[in-house]
Amino acid sequence: MHRNSRLGGSWVAYTPEQYTPKDGLMSARIPRVSRRNLLAGASAAAVAAALGGCSNAMDRDTLRLIHGATGGGLKDTLDPHFPVTVPDISRVRSLYEPLFQFNDDYVVEPALAQSIESSKDAKTWTIHLRDDVTFHHGKSLTADDVQATLERAFNPDNVAPQAAELAAVTDMSASGPMDDLTYRLVLTEPLAIVEELLAAYALGIIPTDFDLANPVGTGAFKADLFVPGQRSRFLKFEDYWENPASVDELVIIDFNDDAAKVNALLAGQIQTADNLPTYLSESIRDQGGRALISESGNWLPFTMRVDVEPFSDVRVRQALRLLVDRQQMIDQALNGFGTLGNDLYSPFDPAYADHLPQREHDPEQAVSLLKQAGYSDLQVEVVTSTGVGAGAVEAANVFAQQARRNGVQVRVKKVDSSSFYGEQYLQWPFAQDFWYTRNYIPQAAQSSLSSSPYNETHFNDPEFEDLIIRARAELDLDIRKDLQHRAQEIEYETGGFIVWAFKQQVDAYSQFVEGLTPSRALPMSSFLFKRARLTKGDES
């Protein structure tokens, strides 16, 4: 597979083997160091050597922001509609924009669209576009581009995961431009949350002549260079419709090692880093960095495939949920940066089922359930990776210790990000994953329906699916809330997730970076690097 980069005004193809350090490539494979040495900055020289010629945030003529992104691998992508890993998402947010977006409080607001109107039956939606938006190659945004975007994202042979719910009920033959700046979306059945679905970060608008080999969007940065699994570079888009970015270049580096990532930040080789190891949130301030802490609905679930033994027995799933000492896991894996989870997601949804009793650590009941299921000597393997995010590997180890105290043997298998999100992703019998903040119906559509693109638990419950389908079409908020409560009760009793906490998002940035704000939506100020400003103190 070829990797695309643009040099000297034209795009050329590179493979990782052809792309050498003289081209400015920096490797994320930096030797792991101890916590003591990391905090002391003892391996800063090794980090600097690995980062090569991009060590300065400010060159003589270029103001450059370098971001350290957690995870990534050879399957990294610039595709606006198919991001998977954290680096993918950070790149997508820089290049493309959806019609609507979630603000820092996780409330939907206009982005490329100015407004949206619904028919009384919620089957026809009229979208009004901004008239001042230009793509990176100079084309003005029109309703034809919305049509091209939906046709690509709704392609029945390869539906974009975050578009799946909307695609399933859209009549594309009846939908289309009404004029240059107005688009009519026609549905086959009522859907009450269209605006929310159109705010998905992976539903960025692309031009009619979009080519992934030379990706073009409307974001604050335009693509310049891309080497999957390693690094990417973006240039400030001078004709951006909103306030242009303050920096001239954005570089995003994949890091599969937390120590290397933090070392690079403390050494001044990168200026921002997502998913900071929480144990460093206080100490990093003494080393010249700052922590950006956000309340969020982010969760790092344990995922149990309900269609394979022993997890196909609901008693085993319930037992493992009861074996978790959630507060201890928060304290040890997240260093206290989290709130209790109750095996349900979407805590900011107005219809979150907070009436259900908090599931407590109850090893006696867990042992009893395992005995009833015939698994008194249960042995399982949980697969984890640093690519899942800060706290994941730690949580897996804590869980193994908690289970062992009660006679359950849990082997922790740690793999690199490329392997975890490779061919076996969504097939691991018992693993972990990361999810960012979403409201309940969109999240269920992504993870909990038989047709969901990321149904890692293989959950398949007809009654649950019927409730979700009815809820997403219901315009009456009280009726919709009741339907959602009933759906959540099913997941609470029989689902395949162990949702032990909602973690506070902890990111980090240099003391010479300003403008970043906490966000409930996504890490690192919602990956809106256009907000970042570098002060003169970072000039070197």
Coordinates of C-alpha atoms in Angstrom, one line a residue:
M1 CA 0.0 0.0 0.0
H2 CA 1.3 3.5 -0.8
R3 CA 1.3 6.4 1.6
N4 CA 0.5 9.8 0.3
S5 CA 2.5 13.0 0.8
R6 CA 2.6 16.3 -0.9
L7 CA 6.0 17.9 -1.5
G8 CA 6.8 20.8 -3.8
G9 CA 3.2 21.4 -4.6
S10 CA 2.4 17.9 -5.9
W11 CA 1.4 14.6 -4.2
V12 CA 3.8 11.7 -4.4
A13 CA 3.6 8.2 -3.1
Y14 CA 5.8 6.7 -0.3
T15 CA 5.9 3.4 1.4
P16 CA 7.2 3.4 5.0
E17 CA 10.4 1.6 3.7
Q18 CA 11.1 4.4 1.3
Y19 CA 10.4 7.2 3.7
T20 CA 13.7 7.9 5.5
P21 CA 14.8 10.2 8.3
K22 CA 16.1 12.7 5.9
D23 CA 12.5 13.4 4.9
G24 CA 11.9 14.5 8.4
L25 CA 10.3 11.2 9.6
M26 CA 10.2 10.8 13.4
S27 CA 9.6 7.4 15.0
A28 CA 7.4 6.9 18.0
R29 CA 9.4 3.8 19.0
I30 CA 11.3 5.4 21.8
P31 CA 12.9 3.3 24.6
R32 CA 10.6 2.9 27.6
V33 CA 12.0 4.5 30.7
S34 CA 11.1 4.2 34.4
R35 CA 8.7 6.7 36.0
R36 CA 11.6 8.2 38.0
N37 CA 13.7 8.8 34.9
L38 CA 10.7 10.0 32.9
L39 CA 9.9 12.6 35.5
A40 CA 13.6 13.6 35.7
G41 CA 13.8 13.9 32.0
A42 CA 16.8 11.5 31.9
S43 CA 15.9 10.2 28.4
A44 CA 15.2 13.5 26.8
A45 CA 18.2 13.2 24.6
A46 CA 16.9 9.9 23.2
V47 CA 13.5 11.4 22.5
A48 CA 15.1 14.4 20.8
A49 CA 17.2 12.1 18.6
A50 CA 14.1 10.1 17.6
L51 CA 12.1 13.2 16.8
G52 CA 14.8 14.4 14.4
G53 CA 14.6 17.8 12.7
C54 CA 11.1 18.7 14.0
S55 CA 12.3 19.5 17.5
N56 CA 11.5 23.2 17.5
A57 CA 8.0 24.6 17.7
M58 CA 9.1 27.7 16.0
D59 CA 11.4 27.8 13.0
R60 CA 12.7 31.0 11.6
D61 CA 9.7 31.5 9.4
T62 CA 7.2 28.8 10.6
L63 CA 5.0 28.6 13.7
R64 CA 4.5 24.8 14.2
L65 CA 2.4 22.9 16.7
I66 CA 3.4 19.3 17.2
H67 CA 0.9 17.0 18.8
G68 CA 1.5 13.6 20.3
A69 CA -1.4 11.2 19.6
T70 CA -2.0 8.0 21.5
G71 CA -1.8 4.8 19.4
G72 CA -2.1 4.4 15.7
G73 CA -0.5 2.0 13.2
L74 CA -0.1 1.1 9.6
K75 CA -3.8 1.2 9.1
D76 CA -3.9 4.9 10.0
T77 CA -6.1 6.9 7.6
L78 CA -7.1 10.4 6.5
D79 CA -10.5 9.1 5.4
P80 CA -13.1 11.5 6.8
H81 CA -15.7 8.8 7.3
F82 CA -13.7 5.9 8.6
P83 CA -11.5 7.0 11.5
V84 CA -10.8 4.3 14.1
T85 CA -7.8 5.2 16.3
V86 CA -7.1 8.4 18.3
P87 CA -4.6 9.7 15.7
D88 CA -7.2 9.1 13.0
I89 CA -9.8 11.1 14.9
S90 CA -7.3 14.0 15.6
R91 CA -6.5 14.2 11.9
V92 CA -10.1 14.0 10.8
R93 CA -11.0 16.9 13.1
S94 CA -8.3 19.0 11.6
L95 CA -9.2 18.4 7.9
Y96 CA -12.9 18.1 7.8
E97 CA -16.1 19.5 9.4
P98 CA -19.6 18.1 9.7
L99 CA -22.8 20.1 9.1
F100 CA -23.3 20.4 12.9
Q101 CA -21.0 19.9 15.8
F102 CA -21.0 19.3 19.6
N103 CA -19.7 22.2 21.6
D104 CA -17.6 21.9 24.7
D105 CA -20.7 21.3 26.8
Y106 CA -21.9 18.5 24.5
V107 CA -24.7 20.6 23.0
V108 CA -25.4 20.5 19.2
E109 CA -24.7 23.7 17.4
P110 CA -24.4 24.7 13.7
A111 CA -21.1 24.2 11.9
L112 CA -21.2 24.2 8.0
A113 CA -25.0 24.4 8.2
Q114 CA -26.7 27.5 9.5
S115 CA -30.0 25.8 10.5
I116 CA -32.2 22.7 10.0
E117 CA -36.0 22.4 9.9
S118 CA -38.2 19.3 10.2
S119 CA -41.6 18.4 8.8
K120 CA -44.2 17.6 11.3
D121 CA -43.7 13.8 10.8
A122 CA -39.9 14.1 11.2
K123 CA -39.4 12.4 7.8
T124 CA -38.3 15.5 5.8
W125 CA -35.5 17.7 6.9
T126 CA -34.4 20.9 5.2
I127 CA -30.8 22.0 5.8
H128 CA -29.6 25.5 5.1
L129 CA -25.8 25.9 4.5
R130 CA -23.4 28.7 5.2
D131 CA -22.6 30.9 2.2
D132 CA -18.9 31.7 3.2
V133 CA -17.3 28.2 3.3
T134 CA -14.5 27.3 0.9
F135 CA -12.8 23.9 0.5
H136 CA -9.0 23.6 0.6
H137 CA -8.7 23.6 -3.2
G138 CA -10.8 26.7 -3.6
K139 CA -14.2 25.3 -4.4
S140 CA -17.2 26.9 -2.6
L141 CA -19.4 24.7 -0.5
T142 CA -22.8 23.9 -2.0
A143 CA -25.6 21.5 -1.5
D144 CA -24.1 19.3 -4.2
D145 CA -21.2 18.6 -1.8
V146 CA -23.6 17.5 0.9
Q147 CA -25.1 15.1 -1.7
A148 CA -21.6 13.8 -2.6
T149 CA -20.8 13.3 1.1
L150 CA -24.0 11.4 1.9
E151 CA -23.6 9.2 -1.2
R152 CA -20.1 8.2 -0.1
A153 CA -20.9 7.8 3.6
F154 CA -24.2 5.9 2.8
N155 CA -22.7 3.6 0.2
P156 CA -24.5 0.3 0.9
D157 CA -21.4 -1.7 0.1
N158 CA -19.3 0.2 2.6
V159 CA -21.4 2.3 5.0
A160 CA -19.5 4.7 7.2
P161 CA -19.9 3.5 10.8
Q162 CA -21.0 6.9 12.2
A163 CA -23.5 7.3 9.3
A164 CA -25.0 3.8 9.6
E165 CA -28.1 4.8 11.6
L166 CA -29.0 7.7 9.3
A167 CA -28.2 5.8 6.2
A168 CA -30.6 3.0 7.1
V169 CA -33.6 5.4 7.0
T170 CA -32.6 7.8 4.2
D171 CA -34.2 7.8 0.8
M172 CA -31.3 9.0 -1.3
S173 CA -33.4 8.9 -4.5
A174 CA -35.8 11.5 -3.0
S175 CA -33.1 13.5 -1.2
G176 CA -31.0 16.2 -2.9
P177 CA -30.2 19.9 -3.4
M178 CA -33.1 22.4 -3.5
D179 CA -30.7 25.2 -4.5
D180 CA -27.0 25.9 -4.0
L181 CA -27.3 26.4 -0.3
T182 CA -30.3 24.3 0.6
Y183 CA -30.5 20.5 1.0
R184 CA -33.5 18.3 1.5
L185 CA -33.0 15.1 3.4
V186 CA -35.9 12.6 2.9
L187 CA -36.3 9.7 5.3
T188 CA -38.3 6.5 4.9
E189 CA -39.4 6.7 8.6
P190 CA -39.5 9.3 11.3
L191 CA -36.2 10.1 13.0
A192 CA -36.1 12.6 15.8
I193 CA -32.3 13.0 16.2
V194 CA -31.2 13.9 12.7
E195 CA -29.3 17.1 13.8
E196 CA -27.4 15.0 16.4
L197 CA -26.5 12.4 13.9
L198 CA -25.3 15.0 11.4
A199 CA -22.9 16.3 14.2
A200 CA -20.9 13.1 14.2
Y201 CA -17.2 14.0 13.9
A202 CA -16.8 11.2 11.2
L203 CA -19.4 12.7 8.9
G204 CA -17.2 15.5 7.5
I205 CA -18.4 17.2 4.4
I206 CA -16.3 16.6 1.3
P207 CA -16.4 18.2 -2.2
T208 CA -17.9 16.6 -5.2
D209 CA -14.5 15.9 -6.7
F210 CA -13.1 14.3 -3.5
D211 CA -10.0 12.1 -3.9
L212 CA -8.6 10.3 -0.8
A213 CA -5.2 10.3 -2.4
N214 CA -5.3 14.1 -2.2
P215 CA -7.8 14.7 0.6
V216 CA -9.7 18.0 0.7
G217 CA -12.0 19.3 3.4
T218 CA -13.1 22.6 4.9
G219 CA -11.2 22.4 8.2
A220 CA -8.7 24.9 9.6
F221 CA -5.8 22.8 8.3
K222 CA -5.1 21.2 4.9
A223 CA -3.2 18.0 4.3
D224 CA 0.5 18.2 3.4
L225 CA 2.2 14.9 4.3
F226 CA 1.0 11.5 5.7
V227 CA 2.9 8.4 6.7
P228 CA 0.6 5.9 8.4
G229 CA 1.7 4.7 11.8
Q230 CA 4.2 7.5 12.2
R231 CA 3.4 11.1 11.4
S232 CA 1.3 13.6 9.4
R233 CA 1.7 17.3 8.6
F234 CA -1.0 19.9 7.9
L235 CA -0.7 23.5 6.8
K236 CA -2.8 26.4 8.0
F237 CA -5.8 27.1 5.7
E238 CA -5.7 30.8 5.0
D239 CA -9.2 31.0 3.6
Y240 CA -10.9 29.2 6.5
W241 CA -14.4 30.4 7.0
E242 CA -14.1 30.9 10.8
N243 CA -11.1 32.4 12.6
P244 CA -8.0 30.9 10.9
A245 CA -5.6 28.9 13.0
S246 CA -2.9 30.7 14.9
V247 CA -0.1 28.3 13.9
D248 CA 1.2 27.8 10.4
E249 CA 1.7 24.0 10.6
L250 CA 0.2 21.2 12.6
V251 CA 2.2 17.9 13.0
I252 CA 0.6 14.8 14.5
I253 CA 2.9 12.1 15.7
D254 CA 1.7 8.5 16.6
F255 CA 2.9 7.3 20.0
N256 CA 2.4 3.8 21.2
D257 CA 4.4 4.3 24.4
D258 CA 3.2 6.7 27.1
A259 CA 6.7 7.3 28.5
A260 CA 8.0 8.3 25.1
K261 CA 5.1 10.6 24.6
V262 CA 5.5 12.4 27.9
N263 CA 9.2 12.6 27.5
A264 CA 8.7 14.3 24.2
L265 CA 6.4 16.9 25.8
L266 CA 8.7 17.6 28.7
A267 CA 11.7 17.9 26.4
G268 CA 9.8 20.4 24.2
Q269 CA 9.7 18.1 21.2
I270 CA 5.9 18.2 21.1
Q271 CA 3.6 20.8 22.5
T272 CA 0.4 18.9 23.2
A273 CA -0.3 15.2 24.1
D274 CA -3.7 13.5 24.4
N275 CA -4.5 10.8 27.0
L276 CA -1.9 11.7 29.6
P277 CA -1.1 9.0 32.1
T278 CA -3.1 10.2 35.0
Y279 CA -0.4 9.6 37.6
L280 CA 1.5 12.4 35.9
S281 CA -1.2 15.0 36.1
E282 CA 0.3 16.8 39.1
S283 CA 4.0 16.0 38.5
I284 CA 4.0 17.2 35.0
R285 CA 3.4 20.7 36.1
D286 CA 6.7 20.7 38.0
Q287 CA 8.4 19.7 34.7
G288 CA 7.2 22.6 32.6
G289 CA 3.9 21.1 31.4
R290 CA 0.2 21.6 32.1
A291 CA -2.7 19.2 32.4
L292 CA -6.0 19.8 30.6
I293 CA -8.7 18.0 32.6
S294 CA -12.2 17.7 31.2
E295 CA -15.4 16.1 32.6
S296 CA -16.5 13.6 30.0
G297 CA -18.7 10.7 29.2
N298 CA -15.6 8.8 28.0
W299 CA -15.5 5.1 28.9
L300 CA -13.0 2.3 28.8
P301 CA -15.3 -0.8 28.9
F302 CA -14.4 -4.4 29.3
T303 CA -16.1 -6.1 26.4
M304 CA -17.5 -9.6 26.7
R305 CA -18.6 -11.4 23.6
V306 CA -22.1 -12.7 24.5
D307 CA -22.0 -15.3 21.7
V308 CA -18.9 -17.3 22.9
E309 CA -18.3 -19.3 26.0
P310 CA -18.1 -18.6 28.9
F311 CA -19.6 -15.1 28.3
S312 CA -22.6 -16.5 26.5
D313 CA -23.9 -17.4 30.0
V314 CA -25.4 -14.2 31.4
R315 CA -24.5 -15.4 34.9
V316 CA -20.8 -15.3 34.0
R317 CA -21.2 -11.8 32.6
Q318 CA -23.0 -10.6 35.8
A319 CA -20.4 -12.3 37.9
L320 CA -17.6 -10.5 36.3
R321 CA -19.4 -7.2 36.7
L322 CA -19.8 -8.0 40.4
L323 CA -16.1 -8.9 40.8
V324 CA -15.1 -5.3 39.9
D325 CA -14.4 -3.0 42.7
R326 CA -15.1 0.1 40.7
Q327 CA -13.9 2.8 43.1
Q328 CA -10.6 0.9 43.6
M329 CA -10.2 0.6 39.9
I330 CA -10.8 4.4 39.5
D331 CA -8.3 5.1 42.2
Q332 CA -5.6 2.8 40.9
A333 CA -6.1 2.8 37.2
L334 CA -7.2 6.4 36.8
N335 CA -5.6 7.9 39.9
G336 CA -9.0 9.1 41.0
F337 CA -9.8 10.9 37.7
G338 CA -13.2 9.3 37.1
T339 CA -16.7 8.8 38.3
L340 CA -18.5 5.5 39.0
G341 CA -20.0 3.7 36.0
N342 CA -23.0 1.4 36.2
D343 CA -22.6 -0.8 33.1
L344 CA -24.4 1.8 31.1
Y345 CA -23.1 4.5 28.8
S346 CA -24.1 8.1 27.9
P347 CA -24.2 9.8 31.3
F348 CA -24.9 13.2 29.8
D349 CA -28.0 12.0 28.0
P350 CA -31.2 13.6 29.6
A351 CA -32.7 10.1 29.5
Y352 CA -29.7 8.4 31.3
A353 CA -31.2 5.6 33.6
D354 CA -29.9 6.9 36.9
H355 CA -32.9 5.2 38.6
L356 CA -31.1 1.9 38.4
P357 CA -29.2 0.8 41.5
Q358 CA -25.5 1.3 41.5
R359 CA -23.9 -2.1 40.9
E360 CA -21.6 -2.8 43.9
H361 CA -18.5 -5.0 44.4
D362 CA -20.1 -8.2 45.6
P363 CA -17.6 -11.1 45.3
E364 CA -19.8 -13.5 47.3
Q365 CA -22.6 -13.2 44.8
A366 CA -20.2 -13.4 41.9
V367 CA -18.7 -16.7 43.2
S368 CA -22.3 -18.0 43.6
L369 CA -23.3 -17.1 40.1
L370 CA -20.1 -18.7 38.6
K371 CA -20.8 -21.9 40.6
Q372 CA -24.4 -22.0 39.3
A373 CA -23.1 -21.6 35.7
G374 CA -20.5 -24.4 36.2
Y375 CA -17.5 -22.1 36.2
S376 CA -16.2 -22.4 39.7
D377 CA -12.6 -22.5 38.4
L378 CA -13.1 -19.8 35.7
Q379 CA -10.0 -18.9 33.7
V380 CA -10.1 -16.1 31.0
E381 CA -7.8 -13.9 29.0
V382 CA -8.4 -10.2 28.6
V383 CA -6.7 -8.4 25.7
T384 CA -5.6 -4.8 26.2
S385 CA -3.3 -2.2 24.6
T386 CA -1.9 1.2 25.3
G387 CA -3.6 2.2 22.1
V388 CA -7.0 1.9 23.9
G389 CA -6.0 4.9 26.0
A390 CA -4.6 6.0 29.3
G391 CA -5.8 3.8 32.1
A392 CA -6.8 0.8 30.0
V393 CA -3.8 -1.5 30.7
E394 CA -3.8 -0.4 34.3
A395 CA -7.5 -1.3 34.6
A396 CA -6.9 -4.7 33.1
N397 CA -4.2 -5.4 35.7
V398 CA -6.4 -4.2 38.5
F399 CA -9.2 -6.4 37.3
A400 CA -6.9 -9.4 37.2
Q401 CA -5.9 -8.8 40.8
Q402 CA -9.5 -8.3 42.0
A403 CA -10.6 -11.5 40.2
R404 CA -7.7 -13.5 41.5
R405 CA -8.6 -12.7 45.1
N406 CA -11.9 -14.5 44.5
G407 CA -10.6 -17.6 42.7
V408 CA -11.0 -16.3 39.1
Q409 CA -7.8 -16.4 37.0
V410 CA -7.5 -13.6 34.5
R411 CA -4.5 -13.5 32.2
V412 CA -3.7 -10.0 30.8
K413 CA -2.5 -10.1 27.2
K414 CA -1.1 -6.7 26.2
V415 CA -0.6 -6.2 22.4
D416 CA 0.4 -3.1 20.4
S417 CA -2.1 -0.8 18.9
S418 CA -1.7 -2.1 15.4
S419 CA -2.5 -5.7 16.5
F420 CA -5.4 -4.7 18.8
Y421 CA -7.1 -2.7 16.1
G422 CA -6.1 -5.1 13.3
E423 CA -7.8 -8.2 12.0
Q424 CA -8.9 -9.4 15.4
Y425 CA -10.6 -6.1 16.4
L426 CA -14.3 -6.8 17.2
Q427 CA -13.5 -10.5 17.5
W428 CA -11.7 -10.6 20.8
P429 CA -13.7 -12.7 23.2
F430 CA -12.8 -10.6 26.2
A431 CA -11.0 -7.2 25.7
Q432 CA -11.3 -3.5 26.2
D433 CA -12.0 -0.5 24.1
F434 CA -12.4 3.3 24.3
W435 CA -15.5 5.3 23.5
Y436 CA -15.9 9.1 23.6
T437 CA -19.0 11.0 24.8
R438 CA -22.2 10.2 22.9
N439 CA -25.9 10.3 23.7
Y440 CA -27.6 7.0 24.2
I441 CA -29.4 6.3 20.9
P442 CA -26.4 7.2 18.7
Q443 CA -24.1 5.2 21.0
A444 CA -26.4 2.2 20.9
A445 CA -26.5 2.4 17.1
Q446 CA -22.7 2.2 17.1
S447 CA -22.2 -0.5 19.6
S448 CA -25.2 -2.5 20.7
L449 CA -27.5 -3.4 17.8
S450 CA -27.0 -6.5 15.7
S451 CA -26.3 -4.2 12.7
S452 CA -23.9 -1.9 14.6
P453 CA -20.5 -1.3 13.0
Y454 CA -18.6 -1.7 16.3
N455 CA -20.7 -4.4 18.1
E456 CA -17.7 -5.8 19.9
T457 CA -19.9 -7.7 22.4
H458 CA -22.0 -9.2 19.6
F459 CA -25.0 -8.2 21.6
N460 CA -28.3 -9.2 19.8
D461 CA -31.5 -8.7 21.6
P462 CA -34.7 -8.2 19.5
E463 CA -36.6 -6.5 22.3
F464 CA -33.8 -4.1 22.9
E465 CA -33.5 -3.3 19.2
D466 CA -37.3 -2.6 18.9
L467 CA -37.1 -0.2 21.8
I468 CA -34.2 1.7 20.2
I469 CA -35.9 1.9 16.8
R470 CA -39.1 3.2 18.5
A471 CA -37.2 5.7 20.6
R472 CA -35.2 7.3 17.8
A473 CA -38.4 8.0 15.9
E474 CA -40.3 9.4 18.9
L475 CA -40.7 13.2 18.9
D476 CA -42.4 13.2 22.4
L477 CA -39.5 13.6 24.8
D478 CA -41.3 11.9 27.7
I479 CA -42.2 8.8 25.7
R480 CA -38.7 8.7 24.2
K481 CA -37.2 8.8 27.7
D482 CA -39.4 5.9 28.9
L483 CA -38.3 3.8 25.8
Q484 CA -34.7 4.6 26.5
H485 CA -35.1 3.6 30.1
R486 CA -36.5 0.2 29.2
A487 CA -33.7 -0.3 26.7
Q488 CA -31.1 0.6 29.3
E489 CA -32.6 -1.9 31.8
I490 CA -32.0 -4.7 29.3
E491 CA -28.4 -3.8 28.9
Y492 CA -28.0 -3.4 32.6
E493 CA -29.2 -6.9 33.2
T494 CA -27.9 -8.8 30.1
G495 CA -25.4 -6.7 28.2
G496 CA -21.8 -7.5 27.4
F497 CA -20.1 -4.3 28.7
I498 CA -18.5 -3.7 32.0
V499 CA -18.7 0.0 32.2
W500 CA -16.8 0.6 35.5
A501 CA -16.2 4.3 35.2
F502 CA -16.5 7.5 33.1
K503 CA -13.0 8.8 33.1
Q504 CA -12.1 12.4 33.2
Q505 CA -10.2 13.3 30.1
V506 CA -6.6 14.2 31.0
D507 CA -4.5 15.7 28.3
A508 CA -1.3 17.7 28.5
Y509 CA 0.2 20.7 26.9
S510 CA 3.3 22.9 27.1
Q511 CA 3.4 26.0 29.3
F512 CA 3.9 27.9 26.1
V513 CA 0.6 26.9 24.6
E514 CA -2.6 28.9 25.2
G515 CA -6.2 28.8 24.0
L516 CA -7.1 25.2 24.7
T517 CA -10.3 24.6 26.8
P518 CA -11.8 21.6 28.5
S519 CA -14.4 19.7 26.4
R520 CA -16.9 17.0 27.1
A521 CA -16.9 16.0 23.4
L522 CA -13.4 14.8 22.5
P523 CA -9.9 14.9 24.0
M524 CA -7.4 17.7 23.6
S525 CA -10.0 20.5 23.5
S526 CA -12.1 18.4 21.1
F527 CA -9.0 18.1 18.8
L528 CA -9.6 21.7 17.7
F529 CA -6.0 22.7 17.2
K530 CA -7.1 25.9 15.5
R531 CA -7.6 27.1 19.1
A532 CA -4.0 26.7 20.1
R533 CA -1.7 29.6 20.3
L534 CA 2.1 29.3 20.9
T535 CA 3.7 32.0 23.0
K536 CA 7.1 33.5 22.3
G537 CA 8.5 31.5 25.2
D538 CA 8.4 28.4 23.1
E539 CA 10.7 29.9 20.4
S540 CA 13.9 28.0 20.1

